[in-house]
Amino acid sequence: MQTMQTYWKSVEPKALEVFCKIFNINLNQNELLAYICELWQNQEWQKAICVASKFKLAKQLEEQLSVIAFLVKKDEIELIKILIKNNTELATNAVRQMCTNKHCKIAGKIIKSAGLKPDDFPALSELFIKNALRYFMFCDNICLYQLVELISDIPEALSFVVEELKIQGKKHKGGWQICMAHALLNIHPELPINEQVKNALSIFTPRIHKGPSQNFSCLQPEYDLCYPLPRNSIFFIDTCEQLSMIDFNRNIAGIDCEWRPCLFKFQKTKVSLFQIAFEDGVFLIDMIKLNKEPLLDEILMKFLQGEILKVGVSFAGDKGMLNKSYPHMKAFKKPLKNYIELINACTEITGCNPGGLAGSCELILNQTLCKYEQRSNWEIRPLRESQIHYSALDSYVQLMIIKVLCENHNCQPEELIGKSKKRGSSGPSSCKHCDSKSHKDKNCPRGPRCKICYMTGHKADKCQN
Ligand SMILES: [Zn+2]
Ligand SMILES: [Zn+2]
Ligand SMILES: [Zn+2]
């Protein structure tokens, strides 16, 4: 045994733990730590970390030699992962040292895998917010009115947009960006923005910031489908009394949900609206307000499990989101009964895969469906009239499509229950200008959109909205 005690240092470090087990050797912790540090100083980093993690001396190694900072600098991510495995304290330390553009993605992954709380890393959150905003300020599928509404309750995000607009405006020699920055500052004078920026903006005339549309209509009714029934056929339900008055004695309903989209990593969201469309009107149920009411759970359980036919587009995803948002509700835990998947029904009957709701609308109704409000802030109350219009139409149009589909092909909606996914002729790539999956960007009848208001037909520098 004496020989074994002196022999252990020549064992391959990766095999040391097994070696000790086989020969029943209990190594002295101090001696072991000295050995690990020696390996480290001989630049045998991988071996040092391997032994340290196997013998639970990772924390001591970090304390002695600040190895995490070194490994981050060297970009040795795999070694960091081994070192911090099963050690919350070291994982936290590593994340703190990875709040840079280069390493923030990995830091985000460590937060998830180590079960850390994102709120404990404000510097990292700020980085995620800035990177995301830099992307959204220039991408095609979100306009600035919408972006500003989506971050209206996140002051650090709004400030960043103002500062970024100022920089952009400077590049474009006092373009609309700088006038918009000034307008935003006027609307939110409390924003944490430094005086220098404020003074620089003050010499430019603020742009009139109308924000997203307030009209009960789609964005451009001259092109896109509008809700065909009068406004008073839509009911916003946010009390139990209103809820108890809904008559569920119907044959068929269109179902859909809306929630505020997450722009940043670790941003949380919950289902805001559950829409139920009947042939003569639509109920918009305020999930945020009513989710704790036993009556809602009971009513939705009966509805989702009942005889009534339900038409939706990938409603399984919405149901998963409902369950995640409101785990205390029972209604979303059971499989849906009597459900028609609209896309599968369209594909089955026409032989053509429309890709999504907008595509189905084009394929069956020959009309384009504007998806603009989908990415809006569904947590604001009251909702804008444009959001009311969108959410009602999004659920109602499914009934319109099923009706025409059945009329044209001489079938009954009941026959379409549970149709499984079929391959159709069209691919699922979507047009970046209008979200439709039934044509490509270059064939889009509408073309690029204004970065300020999202309408087609003009560019941001000519925007009158
Ligand atoms: Zn929808
Ligand atoms: Zn298009
Ligand atoms: Zn515009």
Short mmCIF file of C-alpha atoms and ligand atoms in Angstrom, two decimals:
data_model
loop_
_atom_site.label_atom_id
_atom_site.label_comp_id
_atom_site.label_asym_id
_atom_site.label_seq_id
_atom_site.Cartn_x
_atom_site.Cartn_y
_atom_site.Cartn_z
CA MET A 1 0.00 0.00 0.00
CA GLN A 2 2.89 2.32 0.74
CA THR A 3 3.97 2.15 -2.89
CA MET A 4 0.47 2.96 -4.03
CA GLN A 5 0.43 6.07 -1.84
CA THR A 6 3.51 7.46 -3.54
CA TYR A 7 2.65 6.13 -6.98
CA TRP A 8 -0.65 8.03 -7.48
CA LYS A 9 0.88 11.15 -9.02
CA SER A 10 2.10 9.18 -12.00
CA VAL A 11 -1.39 7.85 -12.73
CA GLU A 12 -3.09 9.52 -15.68
CA PRO A 13 -5.19 12.30 -14.02
CA LYS A 14 -8.37 11.20 -15.80
CA ALA A 15 -8.03 7.74 -14.29
CA LEU A 16 -7.00 8.88 -10.84
CA GLU A 17 -10.43 8.70 -9.26
CA VAL A 18 -11.00 5.15 -10.50
CA PHE A 19 -7.49 4.19 -9.44
CA CYS A 20 -8.13 5.43 -5.91
CA LYS A 21 -11.40 3.54 -5.73
CA ILE A 22 -9.89 0.26 -6.90
CA PHE A 23 -7.00 0.43 -4.46
CA ASN A 24 -9.10 1.99 -1.74
CA ILE A 25 -6.80 4.99 -1.38
CA ASN A 26 -7.89 8.05 0.56
CA LEU A 27 -5.80 10.91 -0.73
CA ASN A 28 -4.93 13.84 1.46
CA GLN A 29 -6.99 16.82 0.28
CA ASN A 30 -4.22 19.38 0.71
CA GLU A 31 -1.76 17.24 -1.13
CA LEU A 32 -4.30 16.68 -3.89
CA LEU A 33 -5.03 20.39 -4.20
CA ALA A 34 -1.31 21.15 -4.39
CA TYR A 35 -1.06 18.55 -7.15
CA ILE A 36 -3.98 20.12 -9.06
CA CYS A 37 -2.41 23.58 -8.80
CA GLU A 38 0.86 22.12 -9.99
CA LEU A 39 -0.87 20.62 -13.04
CA TRP A 40 -2.50 23.99 -13.70
CA GLN A 41 0.77 25.88 -13.47
CA ASN A 42 2.33 23.39 -15.88
CA GLN A 43 -0.44 24.46 -18.29
CA GLU A 44 -2.13 21.08 -17.99
CA TRP A 45 -5.47 22.89 -17.61
CA GLN A 46 -7.68 20.10 -18.76
CA LYS A 47 -6.07 17.57 -16.44
CA ALA A 48 -6.17 19.98 -13.50
CA ILE A 49 -9.86 20.65 -14.00
CA CYS A 50 -10.63 17.01 -14.52
CA VAL A 51 -9.06 16.02 -11.19
CA ALA A 52 -10.49 19.05 -9.40
CA SER A 53 -14.03 18.28 -10.50
CA LYS A 54 -13.76 14.52 -9.79
CA PHE A 55 -12.42 15.14 -6.27
CA LYS A 56 -14.76 18.07 -5.61
CA LEU A 57 -11.93 20.58 -5.33
CA ALA A 58 -13.14 22.90 -8.11
CA LYS A 59 -14.09 25.63 -5.66
CA GLN A 60 -10.67 25.50 -3.97
CA LEU A 61 -8.91 25.60 -7.33
CA GLU A 62 -10.90 28.69 -8.28
CA GLU A 63 -10.12 30.33 -4.93
CA GLN A 64 -6.41 29.69 -5.30
CA LEU A 65 -5.89 30.57 -8.95
CA SER A 66 -9.00 32.40 -10.33
CA VAL A 67 -9.14 29.87 -13.11
CA ILE A 68 -12.56 30.94 -14.45
CA ALA A 69 -11.35 34.39 -15.49
CA PHE A 70 -8.40 32.76 -17.21
CA LEU A 71 -10.56 30.20 -19.04
CA VAL A 72 -13.07 32.84 -20.15
CA LYS A 73 -10.23 34.90 -21.58
CA LYS A 74 -8.90 31.81 -23.35
CA ASP A 75 -12.41 30.96 -24.58
CA GLU A 76 -12.11 27.45 -23.08
CA ILE A 77 -15.85 26.95 -22.74
CA GLU A 78 -15.82 23.16 -22.45
CA LEU A 79 -13.38 23.31 -19.53
CA ILE A 80 -15.54 25.91 -17.81
CA LYS A 81 -18.53 23.62 -18.16
CA ILE A 82 -16.63 20.74 -16.51
CA LEU A 83 -15.38 22.99 -13.71
CA ILE A 84 -18.78 24.44 -12.77
CA LYS A 85 -20.76 21.23 -13.12
CA ASN A 86 -23.05 20.66 -10.10
CA ASN A 87 -21.68 23.76 -8.39
CA THR A 88 -24.09 26.70 -8.27
CA GLU A 89 -21.55 29.05 -6.73
CA LEU A 90 -19.00 28.47 -9.48
CA ALA A 91 -21.68 28.62 -12.18
CA THR A 92 -22.79 32.00 -10.81
CA ASN A 93 -19.20 33.17 -10.80
CA ALA A 94 -18.72 32.03 -14.41
CA VAL A 95 -21.90 33.78 -15.61
CA ARG A 96 -20.78 37.03 -13.93
CA GLN A 97 -17.53 36.87 -15.89
CA MET A 98 -19.28 36.16 -19.19
CA CYS A 99 -21.37 39.32 -19.51
CA THR A 100 -19.80 40.25 -22.82
CA ASN A 101 -21.11 40.15 -26.37
CA LYS A 102 -18.75 37.27 -27.07
CA HIS A 103 -19.91 35.07 -24.20
CA CYS A 104 -23.42 36.19 -23.29
CA LYS A 105 -25.10 33.38 -25.21
CA ILE A 106 -23.10 30.76 -23.33
CA ALA A 107 -23.81 32.58 -20.07
CA GLY A 108 -27.52 32.31 -20.90
CA LYS A 109 -27.15 28.56 -21.43
CA ILE A 110 -25.32 28.16 -18.12
CA ILE A 111 -28.11 30.04 -16.32
CA LYS A 112 -30.60 27.55 -17.73
CA SER A 113 -28.59 24.38 -17.19
CA ALA A 114 -27.45 25.32 -13.68
CA GLY A 115 -30.95 26.46 -12.70
CA LEU A 116 -29.83 29.99 -11.78
CA LYS A 117 -32.16 32.98 -11.58
CA PRO A 118 -31.79 35.36 -14.56
CA ASP A 119 -32.78 38.29 -12.32
CA ASP A 120 -29.54 37.83 -10.37
CA PHE A 121 -27.56 38.96 -13.42
CA PRO A 122 -28.77 42.47 -14.34
CA ALA A 123 -25.68 43.24 -16.43
CA LEU A 124 -26.36 40.18 -18.57
CA SER A 125 -30.06 41.05 -18.94
CA GLU A 126 -29.10 44.51 -20.11
CA LEU A 127 -26.80 43.00 -22.70
CA PHE A 128 -29.57 40.69 -23.95
CA ILE A 129 -31.95 43.64 -24.19
CA LYS A 130 -29.49 45.78 -26.14
CA ASN A 131 -28.53 43.02 -28.56
CA ALA A 132 -32.16 42.14 -29.21
CA LEU A 133 -33.13 45.78 -29.73
CA ARG A 134 -30.26 46.32 -32.14
CA TYR A 135 -31.72 43.46 -34.15
CA PHE A 136 -35.38 44.51 -33.93
CA MET A 137 -34.62 48.13 -34.82
CA PHE A 138 -33.41 47.00 -38.21
CA CYS A 139 -35.28 43.81 -39.04
CA ASP A 140 -38.20 43.80 -41.48
CA ASN A 141 -41.02 42.29 -39.50
CA ILE A 142 -41.49 44.76 -36.69
CA CYS A 143 -41.97 48.51 -36.99
CA LEU A 144 -40.86 51.15 -34.52
CA TYR A 145 -44.36 52.11 -33.35
CA GLN A 146 -44.88 48.50 -32.43
CA LEU A 147 -41.45 48.03 -30.89
CA VAL A 148 -41.90 51.11 -28.69
CA GLU A 149 -45.29 49.84 -27.49
CA LEU A 150 -43.80 46.42 -26.73
CA ILE A 151 -41.13 47.92 -24.46
CA SER A 152 -43.26 50.73 -23.01
CA ASP A 153 -42.90 49.31 -19.48
CA ILE A 154 -39.13 48.63 -19.71
CA PRO A 155 -37.39 52.02 -19.19
CA GLU A 156 -33.86 50.74 -19.89
CA ALA A 157 -35.04 49.36 -23.24
CA LEU A 158 -36.81 52.60 -24.18
CA SER A 159 -33.73 54.63 -23.27
CA PHE A 160 -31.59 52.43 -25.43
CA VAL A 161 -33.94 52.88 -28.40
CA VAL A 162 -33.82 56.68 -27.95
CA GLU A 163 -30.02 56.65 -27.83
CA GLU A 164 -29.75 54.30 -30.80
CA LEU A 165 -32.19 56.46 -32.82
CA LYS A 166 -30.05 59.48 -32.03
CA ILE A 167 -26.95 57.72 -33.34
CA GLN A 168 -28.81 56.61 -36.48
CA GLY A 169 -30.19 60.12 -37.00
CA LYS A 170 -26.69 61.56 -36.79
CA LYS A 171 -25.50 59.11 -39.44
CA HIS A 172 -28.36 60.19 -41.69
CA LYS A 173 -27.74 63.89 -41.03
CA GLY A 174 -30.77 64.71 -38.93
CA GLY A 175 -33.15 62.17 -40.46
CA TRP A 176 -36.49 61.07 -39.01
CA GLN A 177 -34.69 58.90 -36.46
CA ILE A 178 -33.48 61.87 -34.46
CA CYS A 179 -36.92 63.54 -34.59
CA MET A 180 -38.48 60.31 -33.33
CA ALA A 181 -35.92 60.11 -30.51
CA HIS A 182 -36.93 63.62 -29.44
CA ALA A 183 -40.62 62.69 -29.59
CA LEU A 184 -40.05 59.62 -27.40
CA LEU A 185 -38.17 61.70 -24.89
CA ASN A 186 -41.10 64.14 -24.74
CA ILE A 187 -43.53 61.27 -24.15
CA HIS A 188 -41.28 59.69 -21.49
CA PRO A 189 -39.44 62.58 -19.79
CA GLU A 190 -38.59 60.29 -16.85
CA LEU A 191 -36.28 58.06 -18.92
CA PRO A 192 -32.75 57.63 -17.55
CA ILE A 193 -30.98 59.42 -20.40
CA ASN A 194 -27.98 61.67 -19.89
CA GLU A 195 -28.26 65.44 -20.28
CA GLN A 196 -25.84 65.53 -23.18
CA VAL A 197 -28.11 63.33 -25.30
CA LYS A 198 -31.16 65.32 -24.21
CA ASN A 199 -29.53 68.60 -25.22
CA ALA A 200 -28.39 67.20 -28.54
CA LEU A 201 -31.96 66.11 -29.32
CA SER A 202 -33.60 69.34 -28.23
CA ILE A 203 -32.53 71.27 -31.35
CA PHE A 204 -34.54 68.94 -33.62
CA THR A 205 -38.30 69.22 -34.11
CA PRO A 206 -39.95 66.19 -32.52
CA ARG A 207 -41.79 63.91 -34.88
CA ILE A 208 -45.50 63.39 -34.15
CA HIS A 209 -45.50 59.94 -32.56
CA LYS A 210 -48.90 58.49 -33.38
CA GLY A 211 -48.03 54.97 -32.26
CA PRO A 212 -49.74 51.83 -33.56
CA SER A 213 -53.18 52.16 -35.12
CA GLN A 214 -56.22 52.91 -32.91
CA ASN A 215 -58.76 52.11 -35.65
CA PHE A 216 -61.17 49.20 -35.63
CA SER A 217 -59.73 47.82 -38.85
CA CYS A 218 -56.70 46.08 -40.24
CA LEU A 219 -53.74 48.31 -41.06
CA GLN A 220 -54.57 48.69 -44.77
CA PRO A 221 -58.21 47.70 -45.34
CA GLU A 222 -57.84 48.56 -49.03
CA TYR A 223 -55.73 45.40 -49.36
CA ASP A 224 -56.42 43.05 -46.48
CA LEU A 225 -59.43 41.19 -45.17
CA CYS A 226 -61.49 42.95 -42.49
CA TYR A 227 -63.77 41.50 -39.83
CA PRO A 228 -67.08 41.12 -41.70
CA LEU A 229 -69.55 41.60 -38.81
CA PRO A 230 -70.31 44.85 -36.98
CA ARG A 231 -68.14 45.98 -34.05
CA ASN A 232 -70.94 45.25 -31.56
CA SER A 233 -70.71 41.53 -32.32
CA ILE A 234 -67.39 41.43 -30.43
CA PHE A 235 -67.44 41.14 -26.64
CA PHE A 236 -64.48 41.72 -24.36
CA ILE A 237 -65.07 39.44 -21.39
CA ASP A 238 -63.37 40.39 -18.14
CA THR A 239 -65.97 39.66 -15.45
CA CYS A 240 -67.63 36.42 -14.32
CA GLU A 241 -71.00 37.93 -15.01
CA GLN A 242 -70.13 38.44 -18.68
CA LEU A 243 -68.56 35.00 -18.77
CA SER A 244 -71.71 33.31 -17.51
CA MET A 245 -73.73 34.94 -20.27
CA ILE A 246 -71.87 33.30 -23.17
CA ASP A 247 -74.13 30.80 -24.92
CA PHE A 248 -72.09 27.71 -25.79
CA ASN A 249 -75.02 25.93 -27.38
CA ARG A 250 -73.43 26.02 -30.85
CA ASN A 251 -72.12 23.63 -33.48
CA ILE A 252 -68.79 25.15 -34.33
CA ALA A 253 -66.28 27.68 -32.95
CA GLY A 254 -62.99 29.19 -34.09
CA ILE A 255 -60.39 29.24 -31.32
CA ASP A 256 -57.17 31.18 -30.89
CA CYS A 257 -54.98 32.83 -28.24
CA GLU A 258 -52.79 35.92 -28.13
CA TRP A 259 -49.87 36.79 -25.88
CA ARG A 260 -47.22 39.46 -25.76
CA PRO A 261 -44.20 38.25 -27.73
CA CYS A 262 -40.87 37.89 -25.92
CA LEU A 263 -38.22 40.09 -27.46
CA PHE A 264 -35.43 39.30 -25.02
CA LYS A 265 -33.92 36.16 -23.58
CA PHE A 266 -35.50 35.27 -20.22
CA GLN A 267 -38.38 37.70 -20.77
CA LYS A 268 -41.53 36.12 -19.39
CA THR A 269 -44.93 36.13 -21.04
CA LYS A 270 -48.37 34.66 -20.43
CA VAL A 271 -51.47 34.14 -22.53
CA SER A 272 -53.41 37.37 -22.50
CA LEU A 273 -56.46 36.60 -24.61
CA PHE A 274 -58.49 33.49 -25.43
CA GLN A 275 -60.71 34.12 -28.44
CA ILE A 276 -63.82 32.07 -29.17
CA ALA A 277 -65.52 32.90 -32.46
CA PHE A 278 -69.07 31.78 -33.24
CA GLU A 279 -70.83 32.38 -36.53
CA ASP A 280 -72.56 35.50 -35.21
CA GLY A 281 -69.85 37.04 -33.04
CA VAL A 282 -66.62 36.73 -31.09
CA PHE A 283 -65.82 36.57 -27.36
CA LEU A 284 -62.43 37.85 -26.29
CA ILE A 285 -61.72 36.39 -22.86
CA ASP A 286 -59.24 38.31 -20.71
CA MET A 287 -57.10 35.49 -19.32
CA ILE A 288 -54.93 37.82 -17.26
CA LYS A 289 -57.97 39.12 -15.42
CA LEU A 290 -60.01 35.92 -15.13
CA ASN A 291 -57.53 33.04 -14.81
CA LYS A 292 -58.10 32.67 -11.05
CA GLU A 293 -61.89 32.37 -11.43
CA PRO A 294 -63.13 28.77 -10.98
CA LEU A 295 -66.01 29.60 -13.33
CA LEU A 296 -63.60 30.22 -16.22
CA ASP A 297 -61.84 26.90 -15.66
CA GLU A 298 -65.17 25.09 -15.55
CA ILE A 299 -66.53 26.80 -18.67
CA LEU A 300 -63.37 26.27 -20.72
CA MET A 301 -63.12 22.63 -19.59
CA LYS A 302 -66.67 21.96 -20.79
CA PHE A 303 -66.04 23.86 -24.02
CA LEU A 304 -62.73 22.19 -24.93
CA GLN A 305 -63.95 18.70 -23.95
CA GLY A 306 -67.47 19.10 -25.32
CA GLU A 307 -69.29 18.17 -28.51
CA ILE A 308 -68.91 21.57 -30.13
CA LEU A 309 -66.51 21.52 -33.10
CA LYS A 310 -63.41 23.64 -32.56
CA VAL A 311 -61.37 24.99 -35.47
CA GLY A 312 -57.83 26.23 -34.88
CA VAL A 313 -54.33 26.55 -36.28
CA SER A 314 -51.76 24.63 -34.23
CA PHE A 315 -53.94 25.09 -31.17
CA ALA A 316 -51.86 22.43 -29.40
CA GLY A 317 -49.18 25.12 -29.10
CA ASP A 318 -51.65 27.64 -27.68
CA LYS A 319 -52.91 25.03 -25.24
CA GLY A 320 -49.36 24.31 -24.08
CA MET A 321 -48.82 28.01 -23.59
CA LEU A 322 -52.11 28.29 -21.65
CA ASN A 323 -51.05 25.44 -19.40
CA LYS A 324 -47.65 26.98 -18.81
CA SER A 325 -49.16 30.41 -18.10
CA TYR A 326 -51.88 29.13 -15.78
CA PRO A 327 -50.75 25.79 -14.30
CA HIS A 328 -53.48 26.03 -11.65
CA MET A 329 -56.19 25.62 -14.33
CA LYS A 330 -57.42 22.12 -15.18
CA ALA A 331 -59.01 23.01 -18.53
CA PHE A 332 -55.73 22.84 -20.46
CA LYS A 333 -54.43 19.57 -19.06
CA LYS A 334 -56.62 17.15 -21.02
CA PRO A 335 -56.42 16.47 -24.76
CA LEU A 336 -58.77 18.54 -26.89
CA LYS A 337 -61.94 16.88 -28.20
CA ASN A 338 -63.62 17.45 -31.58
CA TYR A 339 -60.82 19.61 -32.91
CA ILE A 340 -60.26 20.48 -36.58
CA GLU A 341 -56.72 21.48 -37.50
CA LEU A 342 -57.39 24.03 -40.22
CA ILE A 343 -54.08 23.64 -42.05
CA ASN A 344 -54.44 19.85 -42.23
CA ALA A 345 -58.03 20.18 -43.41
CA CYS A 346 -56.98 22.61 -46.18
CA THR A 347 -54.09 20.39 -47.23
CA GLU A 348 -56.24 17.26 -47.24
CA ILE A 349 -59.01 18.78 -49.33
CA THR A 350 -57.08 21.01 -51.75
CA GLY A 351 -53.81 19.04 -51.93
CA CYS A 352 -51.98 22.28 -51.26
CA ASN A 353 -50.31 23.10 -47.94
CA PRO A 354 -51.09 26.74 -47.09
CA GLY A 355 -48.48 26.82 -44.30
CA GLY A 356 -50.45 28.94 -41.86
CA LEU A 357 -53.58 30.97 -41.31
CA ALA A 358 -52.59 33.83 -43.66
CA GLY A 359 -51.80 31.28 -46.36
CA SER A 360 -55.12 29.45 -45.85
CA CYS A 361 -56.93 32.75 -46.13
CA GLU A 362 -55.22 33.47 -49.45
CA LEU A 363 -55.72 29.95 -50.73
CA ILE A 364 -59.39 29.51 -49.80
CA LEU A 365 -60.84 33.04 -49.50
CA ASN A 366 -58.56 34.70 -52.05
CA GLN A 367 -57.87 37.52 -49.58
CA THR A 368 -54.74 38.50 -47.69
CA LEU A 369 -54.78 38.50 -43.91
CA CYS A 370 -52.73 41.13 -42.09
CA LYS A 371 -50.75 39.63 -39.19
CA TYR A 372 -49.38 42.98 -38.00
CA GLU A 373 -51.03 43.04 -34.57
CA GLN A 374 -49.89 39.53 -33.71
CA ARG A 375 -46.63 40.99 -32.42
CA SER A 376 -48.23 43.76 -30.40
CA ASN A 377 -48.38 44.27 -26.66
CA TRP A 378 -51.32 42.10 -25.66
CA GLU A 379 -50.89 42.98 -22.00
CA ILE A 380 -52.04 46.60 -22.36
CA ARG A 381 -55.58 47.41 -21.19
CA PRO A 382 -57.77 48.55 -22.72
CA LEU A 383 -56.59 46.92 -25.92
CA ARG A 384 -56.41 49.21 -28.92
CA GLU A 385 -59.34 48.92 -31.34
CA SER A 386 -56.92 47.61 -33.94
CA GLN A 387 -55.96 44.77 -31.57
CA ILE A 388 -59.64 44.02 -30.91
CA HIS A 389 -60.19 43.85 -34.66
CA TYR A 390 -57.20 41.60 -35.20
CA SER A 391 -57.95 39.14 -32.40
CA ALA A 392 -61.59 38.83 -33.42
CA LEU A 393 -60.75 38.34 -37.08
CA ASP A 394 -57.93 35.88 -36.34
CA SER A 395 -60.39 33.52 -34.68
CA TYR A 396 -63.40 34.30 -36.90
CA VAL A 397 -61.61 33.89 -40.24
CA GLN A 398 -61.10 30.21 -39.39
CA LEU A 399 -64.86 29.70 -39.52
CA MET A 400 -65.04 31.60 -42.82
CA ILE A 401 -62.35 29.37 -44.30
CA ILE A 402 -63.91 26.11 -43.10
CA LYS A 403 -67.29 27.20 -44.45
CA VAL A 404 -65.98 27.98 -47.95
CA LEU A 405 -63.78 24.89 -47.92
CA CYS A 406 -66.77 22.66 -47.13
CA GLU A 407 -69.06 24.40 -49.62
CA ASN A 408 -66.53 24.18 -52.45
CA HIS A 409 -65.72 20.57 -51.81
CA ASN A 410 -69.10 19.35 -50.74
CA CYS A 411 -68.25 18.05 -47.31
CA GLN A 412 -69.28 18.54 -43.69
CA PRO A 413 -66.99 20.12 -41.08
CA GLU A 414 -67.39 16.98 -38.89
CA GLU A 415 -65.54 15.00 -41.54
CA LEU A 416 -62.47 17.15 -40.95
CA ILE A 417 -61.97 16.32 -37.26
CA GLY A 418 -58.52 15.00 -36.44
CA LYS A 419 -57.13 15.14 -39.99
CA SER A 420 -53.44 14.48 -39.60
CA LYS A 421 -50.60 16.32 -41.24
CA LYS A 422 -50.35 15.74 -44.98
CA ARG A 423 -47.67 16.91 -47.33
CA GLY A 424 -48.94 19.52 -49.73
CA SER A 425 -47.34 21.06 -52.76
CA SER A 426 -46.24 24.38 -51.29
CA GLY A 427 -43.22 24.80 -49.01
CA PRO A 428 -43.49 26.42 -45.60
CA SER A 429 -41.09 29.35 -46.18
CA SER A 430 -42.80 32.63 -45.42
CA CYS A 431 -42.80 36.03 -47.11
CA LYS A 432 -40.93 38.53 -44.95
CA HIS A 433 -43.16 41.42 -46.03
CA CYS A 434 -46.53 39.95 -45.07
CA ASP A 435 -45.96 36.65 -43.19
CA SER A 436 -47.83 34.67 -45.81
CA LYS A 437 -46.44 31.20 -46.37
CA SER A 438 -48.07 30.83 -49.77
CA HIS A 439 -45.70 33.11 -51.71
CA LYS A 440 -42.04 34.16 -51.52
CA ASP A 441 -40.66 37.68 -50.80
CA LYS A 442 -39.94 38.43 -54.43
CA ASN A 443 -43.50 37.55 -55.51
CA CYS A 444 -45.10 39.61 -52.76
CA PRO A 445 -47.83 41.81 -54.23
CA ARG A 446 -47.21 44.35 -51.45
CA GLY A 447 -43.44 44.73 -51.14
CA PRO A 448 -41.38 46.24 -48.31
CA ARG A 449 -42.94 47.99 -45.34
CA CYS A 450 -42.36 51.33 -43.65
CA LYS A 451 -40.04 50.93 -40.64
CA ILE A 452 -42.11 53.42 -38.64
CA CYS A 453 -45.74 52.38 -39.26
CA TYR A 454 -45.45 49.00 -41.08
CA MET A 455 -47.63 50.05 -44.02
CA THR A 456 -46.61 49.27 -47.57
CA GLY A 457 -46.28 51.85 -50.34
CA HIS A 458 -43.91 54.34 -48.67
CA LYS A 459 -40.57 54.39 -46.90
CA ALA A 460 -39.90 55.67 -43.39
CA ASP A 461 -38.44 59.00 -44.55
CA LYS A 462 -41.74 59.76 -46.31
CA CYS A 463 -43.97 58.40 -43.53
CA GLN A 464 -46.95 60.62 -42.72
CA ASN A 465 -48.32 58.35 -40.01
ZN ZN B 1 -54.12 34.87 -33.29
ZN ZN B 2 -45.88 38.89 -49.08
ZN ZN B 3 -45.04 54.80 -42.45
#
